[in-house]
Short mmCIF file of C-alpha atoms and ligand atoms in Angstrom, two decimals:
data_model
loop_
_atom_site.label_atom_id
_atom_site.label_comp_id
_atom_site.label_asym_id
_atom_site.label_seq_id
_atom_site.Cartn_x
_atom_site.Cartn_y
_atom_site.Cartn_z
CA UNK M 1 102.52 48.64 -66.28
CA UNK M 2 104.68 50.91 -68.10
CA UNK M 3 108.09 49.55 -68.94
CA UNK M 4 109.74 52.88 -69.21
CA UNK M 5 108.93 54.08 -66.13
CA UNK M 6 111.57 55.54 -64.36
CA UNK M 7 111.68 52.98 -61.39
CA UNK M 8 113.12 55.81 -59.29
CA UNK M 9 111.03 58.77 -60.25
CA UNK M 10 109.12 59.10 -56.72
CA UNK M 11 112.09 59.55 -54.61
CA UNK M 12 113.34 62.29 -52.97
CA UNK M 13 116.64 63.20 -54.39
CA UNK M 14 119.34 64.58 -51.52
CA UNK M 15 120.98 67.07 -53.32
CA UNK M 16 118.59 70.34 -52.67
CA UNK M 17 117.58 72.37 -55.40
CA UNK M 18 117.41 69.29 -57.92
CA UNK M 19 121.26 68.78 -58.23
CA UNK M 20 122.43 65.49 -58.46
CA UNK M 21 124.68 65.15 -55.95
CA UNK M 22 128.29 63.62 -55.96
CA UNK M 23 128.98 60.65 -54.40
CA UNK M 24 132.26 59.74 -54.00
CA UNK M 25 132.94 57.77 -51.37
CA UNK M 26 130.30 55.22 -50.37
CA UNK M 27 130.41 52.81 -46.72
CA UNK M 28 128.34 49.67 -47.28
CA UNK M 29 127.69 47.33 -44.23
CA UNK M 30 125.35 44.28 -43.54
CA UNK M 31 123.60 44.81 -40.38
CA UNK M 32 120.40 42.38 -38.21
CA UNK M 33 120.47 38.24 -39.09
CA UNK M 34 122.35 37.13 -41.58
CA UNK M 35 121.09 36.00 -44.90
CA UNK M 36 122.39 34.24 -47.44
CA UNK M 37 122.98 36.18 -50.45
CA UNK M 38 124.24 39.09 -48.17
CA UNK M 39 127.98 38.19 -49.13
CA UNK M 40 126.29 38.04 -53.04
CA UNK M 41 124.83 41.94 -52.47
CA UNK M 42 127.93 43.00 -50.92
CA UNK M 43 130.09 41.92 -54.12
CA UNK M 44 127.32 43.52 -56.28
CA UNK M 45 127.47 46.83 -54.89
CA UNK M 46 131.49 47.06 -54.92
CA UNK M 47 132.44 46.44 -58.09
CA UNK M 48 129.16 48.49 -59.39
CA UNK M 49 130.86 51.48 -57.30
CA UNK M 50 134.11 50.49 -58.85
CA UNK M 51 132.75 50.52 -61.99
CA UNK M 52 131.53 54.17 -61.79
CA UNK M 53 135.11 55.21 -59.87
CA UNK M 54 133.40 55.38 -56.55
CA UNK M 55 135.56 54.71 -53.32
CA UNK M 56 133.99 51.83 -51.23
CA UNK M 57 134.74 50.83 -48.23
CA UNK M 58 132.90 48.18 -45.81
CA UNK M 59 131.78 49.09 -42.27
CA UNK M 60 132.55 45.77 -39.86
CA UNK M 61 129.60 44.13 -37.68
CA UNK M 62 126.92 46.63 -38.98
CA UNK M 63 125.78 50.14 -37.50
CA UNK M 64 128.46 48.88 -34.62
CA UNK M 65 131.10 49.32 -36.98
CA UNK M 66 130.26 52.54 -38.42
CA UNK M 67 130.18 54.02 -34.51
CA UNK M 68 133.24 52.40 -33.67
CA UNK M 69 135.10 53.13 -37.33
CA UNK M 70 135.55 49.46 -37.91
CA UNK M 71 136.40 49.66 -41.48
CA UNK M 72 137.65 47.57 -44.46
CA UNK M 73 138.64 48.92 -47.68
CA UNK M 74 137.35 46.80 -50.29
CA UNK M 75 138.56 46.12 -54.03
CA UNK M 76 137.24 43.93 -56.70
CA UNK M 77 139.71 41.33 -55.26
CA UNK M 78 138.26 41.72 -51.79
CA UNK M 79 135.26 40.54 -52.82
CA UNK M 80 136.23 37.40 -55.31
CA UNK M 81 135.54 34.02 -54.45
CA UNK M 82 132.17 35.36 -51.96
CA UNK M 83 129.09 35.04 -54.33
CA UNK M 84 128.13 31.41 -53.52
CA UNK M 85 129.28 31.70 -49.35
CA UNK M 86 126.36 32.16 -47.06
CA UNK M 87 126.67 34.29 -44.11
CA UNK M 88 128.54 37.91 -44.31
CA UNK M 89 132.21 38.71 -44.53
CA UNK M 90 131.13 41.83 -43.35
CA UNK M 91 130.07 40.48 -39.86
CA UNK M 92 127.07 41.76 -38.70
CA UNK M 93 125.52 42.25 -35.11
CA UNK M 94 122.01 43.60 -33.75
CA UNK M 95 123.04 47.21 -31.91
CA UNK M 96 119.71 47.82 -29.93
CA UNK M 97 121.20 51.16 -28.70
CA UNK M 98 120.70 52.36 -32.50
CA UNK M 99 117.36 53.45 -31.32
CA UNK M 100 118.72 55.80 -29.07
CA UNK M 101 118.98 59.77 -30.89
CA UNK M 102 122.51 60.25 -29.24
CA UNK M 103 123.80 56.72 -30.50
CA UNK M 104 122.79 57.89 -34.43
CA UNK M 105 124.16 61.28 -33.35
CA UNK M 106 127.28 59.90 -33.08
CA UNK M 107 127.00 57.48 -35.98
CA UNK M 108 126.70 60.55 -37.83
CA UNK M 109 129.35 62.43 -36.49
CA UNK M 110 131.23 59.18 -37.36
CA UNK M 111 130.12 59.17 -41.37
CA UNK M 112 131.71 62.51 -41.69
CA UNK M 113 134.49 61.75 -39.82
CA UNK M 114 134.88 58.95 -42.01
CA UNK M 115 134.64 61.07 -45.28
CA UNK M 116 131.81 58.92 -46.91
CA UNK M 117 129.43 60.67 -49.17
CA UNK M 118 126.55 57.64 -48.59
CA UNK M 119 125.56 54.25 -47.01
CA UNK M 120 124.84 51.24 -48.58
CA UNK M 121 123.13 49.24 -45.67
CA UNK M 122 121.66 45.42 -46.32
CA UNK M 123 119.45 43.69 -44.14
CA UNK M 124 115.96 44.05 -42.75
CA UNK M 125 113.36 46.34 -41.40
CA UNK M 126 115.51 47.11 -38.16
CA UNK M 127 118.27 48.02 -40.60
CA UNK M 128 116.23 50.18 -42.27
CA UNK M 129 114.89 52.05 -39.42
CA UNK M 130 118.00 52.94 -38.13
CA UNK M 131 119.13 54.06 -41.79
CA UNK M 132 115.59 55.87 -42.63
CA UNK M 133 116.52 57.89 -39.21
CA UNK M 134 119.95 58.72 -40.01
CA UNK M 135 118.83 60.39 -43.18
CA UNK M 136 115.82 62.31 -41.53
CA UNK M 137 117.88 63.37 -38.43
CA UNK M 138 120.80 63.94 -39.74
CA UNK M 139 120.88 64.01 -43.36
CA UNK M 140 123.11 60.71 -44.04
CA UNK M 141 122.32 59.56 -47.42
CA UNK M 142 121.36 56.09 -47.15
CA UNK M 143 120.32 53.33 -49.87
CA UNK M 144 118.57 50.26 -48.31
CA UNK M 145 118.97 46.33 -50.15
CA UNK M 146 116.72 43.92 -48.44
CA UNK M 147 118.13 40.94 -47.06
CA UNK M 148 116.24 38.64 -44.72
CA UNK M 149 115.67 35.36 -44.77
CA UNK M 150 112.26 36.63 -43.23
CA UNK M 151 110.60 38.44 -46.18
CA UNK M 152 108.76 40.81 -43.69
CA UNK M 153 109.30 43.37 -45.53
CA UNK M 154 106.54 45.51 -47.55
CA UNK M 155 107.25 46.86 -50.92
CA UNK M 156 109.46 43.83 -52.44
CA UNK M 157 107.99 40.47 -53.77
CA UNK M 158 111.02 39.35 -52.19
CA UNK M 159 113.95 39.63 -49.71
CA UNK M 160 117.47 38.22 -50.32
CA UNK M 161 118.19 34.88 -48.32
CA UNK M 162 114.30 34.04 -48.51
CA UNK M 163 114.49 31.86 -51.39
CA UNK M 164 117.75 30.17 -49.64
CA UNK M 165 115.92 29.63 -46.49
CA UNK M 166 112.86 28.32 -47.59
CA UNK M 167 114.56 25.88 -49.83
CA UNK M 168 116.99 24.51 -47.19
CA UNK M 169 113.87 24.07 -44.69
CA UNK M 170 112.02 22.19 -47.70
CA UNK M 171 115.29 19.62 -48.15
CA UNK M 172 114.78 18.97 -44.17
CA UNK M 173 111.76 18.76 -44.48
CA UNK M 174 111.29 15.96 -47.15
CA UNK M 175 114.16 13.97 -45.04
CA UNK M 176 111.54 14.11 -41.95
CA UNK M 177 109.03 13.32 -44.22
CA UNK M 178 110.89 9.74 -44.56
CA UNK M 179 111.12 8.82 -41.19
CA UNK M 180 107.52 9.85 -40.15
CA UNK M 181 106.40 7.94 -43.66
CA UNK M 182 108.83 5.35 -41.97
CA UNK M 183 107.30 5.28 -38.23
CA UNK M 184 103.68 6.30 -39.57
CA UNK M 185 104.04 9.64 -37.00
CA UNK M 186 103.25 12.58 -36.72
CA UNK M 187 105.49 15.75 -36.57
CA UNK M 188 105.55 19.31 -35.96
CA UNK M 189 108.13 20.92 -37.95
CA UNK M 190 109.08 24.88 -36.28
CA UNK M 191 110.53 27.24 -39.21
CA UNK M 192 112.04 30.92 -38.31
CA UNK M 193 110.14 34.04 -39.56
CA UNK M 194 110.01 35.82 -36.82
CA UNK M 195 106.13 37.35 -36.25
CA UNK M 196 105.87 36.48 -40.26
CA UNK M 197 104.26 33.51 -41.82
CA UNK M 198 106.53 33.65 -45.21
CA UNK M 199 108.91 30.68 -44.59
CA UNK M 200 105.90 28.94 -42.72
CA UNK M 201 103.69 28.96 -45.78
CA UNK M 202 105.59 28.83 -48.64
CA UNK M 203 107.61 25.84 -47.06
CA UNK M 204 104.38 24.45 -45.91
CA UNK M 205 103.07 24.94 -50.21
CA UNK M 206 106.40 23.13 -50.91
CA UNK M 207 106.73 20.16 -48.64
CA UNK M 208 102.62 19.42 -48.91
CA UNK M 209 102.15 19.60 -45.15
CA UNK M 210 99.09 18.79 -43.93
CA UNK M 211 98.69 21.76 -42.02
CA UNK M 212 100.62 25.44 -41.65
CA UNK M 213 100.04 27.98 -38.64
CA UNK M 214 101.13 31.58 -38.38
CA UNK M 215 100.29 34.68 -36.81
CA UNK M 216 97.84 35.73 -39.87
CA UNK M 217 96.47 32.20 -40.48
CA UNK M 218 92.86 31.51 -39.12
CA UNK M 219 93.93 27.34 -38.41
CA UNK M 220 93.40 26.64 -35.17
CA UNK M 221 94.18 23.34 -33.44
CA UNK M 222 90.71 21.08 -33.48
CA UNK M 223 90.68 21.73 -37.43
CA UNK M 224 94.04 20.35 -37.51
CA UNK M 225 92.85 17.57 -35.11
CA UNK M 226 89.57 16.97 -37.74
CA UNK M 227 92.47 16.86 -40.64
CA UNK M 228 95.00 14.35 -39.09
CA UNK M 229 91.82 12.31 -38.51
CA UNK M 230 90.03 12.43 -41.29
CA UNK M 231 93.60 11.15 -43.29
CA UNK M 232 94.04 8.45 -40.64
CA UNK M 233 90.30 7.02 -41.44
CA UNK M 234 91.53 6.82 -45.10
CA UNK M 235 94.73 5.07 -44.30
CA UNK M 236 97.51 8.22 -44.04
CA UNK M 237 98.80 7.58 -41.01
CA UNK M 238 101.53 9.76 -40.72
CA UNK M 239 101.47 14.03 -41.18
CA UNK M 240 103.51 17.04 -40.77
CA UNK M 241 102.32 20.08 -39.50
CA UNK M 242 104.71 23.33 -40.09
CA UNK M 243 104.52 26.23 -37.46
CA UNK M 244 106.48 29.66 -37.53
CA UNK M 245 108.58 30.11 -34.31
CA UNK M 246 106.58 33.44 -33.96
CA UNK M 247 103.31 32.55 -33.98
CA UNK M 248 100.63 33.43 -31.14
CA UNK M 249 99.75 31.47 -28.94
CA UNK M 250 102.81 29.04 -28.49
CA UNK M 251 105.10 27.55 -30.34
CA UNK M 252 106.00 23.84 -31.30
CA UNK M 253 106.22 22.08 -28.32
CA UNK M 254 103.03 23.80 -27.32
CA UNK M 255 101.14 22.76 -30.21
CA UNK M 256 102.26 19.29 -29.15
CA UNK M 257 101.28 19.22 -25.69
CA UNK M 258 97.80 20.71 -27.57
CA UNK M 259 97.49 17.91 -29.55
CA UNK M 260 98.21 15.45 -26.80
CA UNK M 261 95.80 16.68 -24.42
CA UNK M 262 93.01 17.32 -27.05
CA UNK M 263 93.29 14.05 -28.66
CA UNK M 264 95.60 12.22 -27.74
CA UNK M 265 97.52 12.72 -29.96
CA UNK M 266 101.42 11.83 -30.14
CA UNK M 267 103.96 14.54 -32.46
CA UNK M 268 107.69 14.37 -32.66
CA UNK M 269 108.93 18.52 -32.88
CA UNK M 270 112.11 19.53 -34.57
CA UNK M 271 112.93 23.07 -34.52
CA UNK M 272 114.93 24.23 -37.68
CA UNK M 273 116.76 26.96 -36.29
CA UNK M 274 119.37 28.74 -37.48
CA UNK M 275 120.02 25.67 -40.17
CA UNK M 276 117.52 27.78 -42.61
CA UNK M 277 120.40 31.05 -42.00
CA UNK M 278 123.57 29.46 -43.42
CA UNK M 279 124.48 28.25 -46.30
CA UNK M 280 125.09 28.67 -49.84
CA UNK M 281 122.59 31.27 -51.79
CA UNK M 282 120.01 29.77 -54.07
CA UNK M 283 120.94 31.18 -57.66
CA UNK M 284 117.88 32.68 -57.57
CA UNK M 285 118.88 35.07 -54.69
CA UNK M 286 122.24 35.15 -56.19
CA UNK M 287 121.04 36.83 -59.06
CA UNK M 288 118.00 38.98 -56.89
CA UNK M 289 121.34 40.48 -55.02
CA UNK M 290 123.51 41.48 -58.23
CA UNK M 291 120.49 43.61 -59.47
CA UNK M 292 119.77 44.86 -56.61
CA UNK M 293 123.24 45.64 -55.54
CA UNK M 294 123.99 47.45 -59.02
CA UNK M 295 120.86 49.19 -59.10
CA UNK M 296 121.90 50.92 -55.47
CA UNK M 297 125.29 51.92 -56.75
CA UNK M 298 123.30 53.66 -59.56
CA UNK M 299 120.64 54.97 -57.38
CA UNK M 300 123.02 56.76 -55.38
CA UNK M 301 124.98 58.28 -58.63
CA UNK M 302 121.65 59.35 -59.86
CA UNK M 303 121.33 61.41 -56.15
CA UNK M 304 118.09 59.39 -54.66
CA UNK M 305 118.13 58.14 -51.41
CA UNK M 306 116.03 57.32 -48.51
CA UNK M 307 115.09 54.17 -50.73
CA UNK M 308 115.14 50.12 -50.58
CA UNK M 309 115.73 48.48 -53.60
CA UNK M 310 112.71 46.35 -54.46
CA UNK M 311 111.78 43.12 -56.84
CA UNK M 312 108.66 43.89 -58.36
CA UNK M 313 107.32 41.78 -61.16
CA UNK M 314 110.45 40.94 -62.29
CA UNK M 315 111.83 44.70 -62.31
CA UNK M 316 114.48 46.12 -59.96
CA UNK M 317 112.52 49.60 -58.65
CA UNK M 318 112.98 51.82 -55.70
CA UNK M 319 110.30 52.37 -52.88
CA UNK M 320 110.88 54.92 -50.47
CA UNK M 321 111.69 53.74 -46.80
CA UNK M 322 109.05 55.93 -45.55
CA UNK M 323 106.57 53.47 -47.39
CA UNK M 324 108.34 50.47 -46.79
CA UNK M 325 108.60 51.31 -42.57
CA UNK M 326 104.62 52.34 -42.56
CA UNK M 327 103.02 49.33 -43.50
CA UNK M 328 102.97 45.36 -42.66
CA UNK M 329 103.80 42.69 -45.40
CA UNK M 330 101.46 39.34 -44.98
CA UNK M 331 101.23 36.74 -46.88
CA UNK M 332 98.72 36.65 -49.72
CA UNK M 333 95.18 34.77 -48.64
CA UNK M 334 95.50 32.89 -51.76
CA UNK M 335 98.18 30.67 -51.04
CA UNK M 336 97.09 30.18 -47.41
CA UNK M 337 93.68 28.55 -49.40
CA UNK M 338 95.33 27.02 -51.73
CA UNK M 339 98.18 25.39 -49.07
CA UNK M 340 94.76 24.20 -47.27
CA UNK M 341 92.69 23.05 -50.53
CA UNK M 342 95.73 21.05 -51.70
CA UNK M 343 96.52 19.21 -48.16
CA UNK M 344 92.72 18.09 -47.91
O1 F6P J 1 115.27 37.92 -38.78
C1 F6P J 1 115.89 36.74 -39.12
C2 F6P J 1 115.76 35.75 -37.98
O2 F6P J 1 116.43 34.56 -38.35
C3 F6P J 1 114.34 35.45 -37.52
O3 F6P J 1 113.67 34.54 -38.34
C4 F6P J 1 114.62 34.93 -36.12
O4 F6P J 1 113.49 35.10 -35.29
C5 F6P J 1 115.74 35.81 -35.67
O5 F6P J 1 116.41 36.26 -36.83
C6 F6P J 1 116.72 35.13 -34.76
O6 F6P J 1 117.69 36.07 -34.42
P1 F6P J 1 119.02 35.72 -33.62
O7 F6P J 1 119.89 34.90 -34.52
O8 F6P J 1 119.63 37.05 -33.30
O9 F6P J 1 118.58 34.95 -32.42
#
């Protein structure tokens, strides 16, 4: 890998005919679940616009509050005291009518209203569909930084809020794995992720459970009975099994009534829930936001757009949305044999 590379040099810049152009004014806004680290990203990217004498301002509850003109000016103040708080200041909603053309028209009409020269827009790939639109349709310069606790999304090693989630559902899950030690049971642990396997398996790597389905993992109920037996001839009489909420076909309490009918077998659920989306950032997304926040700031001074920010090998780069919207991020097949070679 060359070190030198210009991590931005594939984008499309927005200025035509090459100029860089000038961005004065920038509207940043958190937008789809909440992940910690958002609060983190938002700090990042206002005093790195600061820094540069950019105007920022925030846009309240997402693409809701750019329609509706919700907006906070921010200052270096405004932001103090935020980097270790989980959720958004920012508020955030889900605005489904985004993906109606006459609801970005007017989101548009509202940008210029609003005098911004670019958005700043943090969260996941339903963020980034409605910004990737905004540019092509109506030539909004937008700058994606991805924040999910989800990691669904291709092109970065990692989201912001991942590292936070997994390691709150890994502190749960080592208290359940007391009591079940305790009782000698069996339990079925449900983590969020959506359609993704990402908390699911690294969770699963983490906590040693005994077995992990998702949507892209080939485990299938009778191996798992063949597992929980074969530990219970050598004496382990108690497992946990981790499932993602979004996995097909059923979740937890399916899986249960599964294991009961099968083999009689008798699990205790608990569903995680939102507990893995609040909060307090891990340092290590803490850290995974101020780059990426500062490298957006400088993105957009440089005159690229149409980009998420991306942790790749260690290095802050840019990918452009178009790549990151066209493909499907799933988890490597090494871990998924390694979480199973490790739990046998
Ligand atoms: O995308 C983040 C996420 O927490 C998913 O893991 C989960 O399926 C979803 O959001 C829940 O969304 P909501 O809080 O809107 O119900």
């Amino acid at each position: 890998m060359n070190q030198n590379r210009d991590p931005l040099e594939h984008l499309d810049r927005f200025a035509p005919l090459g100029q860089p152009a000038i961005v004065n004014r920038i509207g940043v806004l958190t937008s789809g679940g909440d992940a910690p680290g958002m609060n983190a990203a938002i700090r990042a990217v206002v005093r790195s616009a600061l820094q540069h004498r950019m105007e920022i301002v925030g846009l309240r509850h997402g693409y809701r509050g750019l329609l509706q003109q919700e907006v906070q000016p921010l200052d270096s103040g405004s932001v103090g005291n935020l980097l270790q708080r989980g959720g958004t200041f920012l508020k955030t909603a889900r605005v489904p009518e985004f993906h109606q053309a006459q609801v970005r028209a007017r989101a548009a009409q509202s940008f210029r209203e609003l005098k911004l020269d670019a958005l700043v827009c943090i969260g996941g790939d339903g963020t980034f569909t409605g910004a990737h639109l905004l540019w092509l349709e109506h030539r909004v310069p937008v700058i994606g930084i991805p924040a999910t606790i989800d990691n669904d999304l291709y092109g970065t090693e990692s989201t912001i809020g991942f590292d936070s989630a997994v390691n709150t559902a890994v502190q749960a899950i080592d208290r359940i794995r007391d009591t079940a030690d305790s009782h000698e049971r069996l339990f079925i642990v449900e983590v969020m992720g959506r359609d993704s396997g990402f908390i699911a398996l690294e969770t699963g790597l983490a906590c040693g459970a005994e077995e992990i389905f998702f949507s892209d993992s080939a485990v299938t109920v009778d191996q798992a009975i063949d597992h929980i037996r074969r530990g219970q001839k050598r004496g382990k009489l108690s497992s946990i099994l981790i499932t993602a909420e979004g996995r097909k076909p059923g979740r937890a309490y399916d899986l249960a009534d599964q294991l009961q009918k099968k083999a009689g077998l008798e699990a205790k659920v608990c569903i995680l829930g939102h507990t893995q989306r609040g909060g307090a950032p891990s340092a290590f997304d803490r850290v995974l936001a101020a780059r990426m926040g500062a490298s957006a700031v400088e993105a957009l001074k440089r005159g690229y757009c149409d980009a998420m920010m991306s942790w790749t090998r260690g290095r802050i780069e840019a990918v452009s949305l178009t790549q990151v919207l066209a493909h499907r991020k799933k988890p490597p097949e090494e871990w998924v044999k390694l979480a199973q070679t490790l739990s046998s």
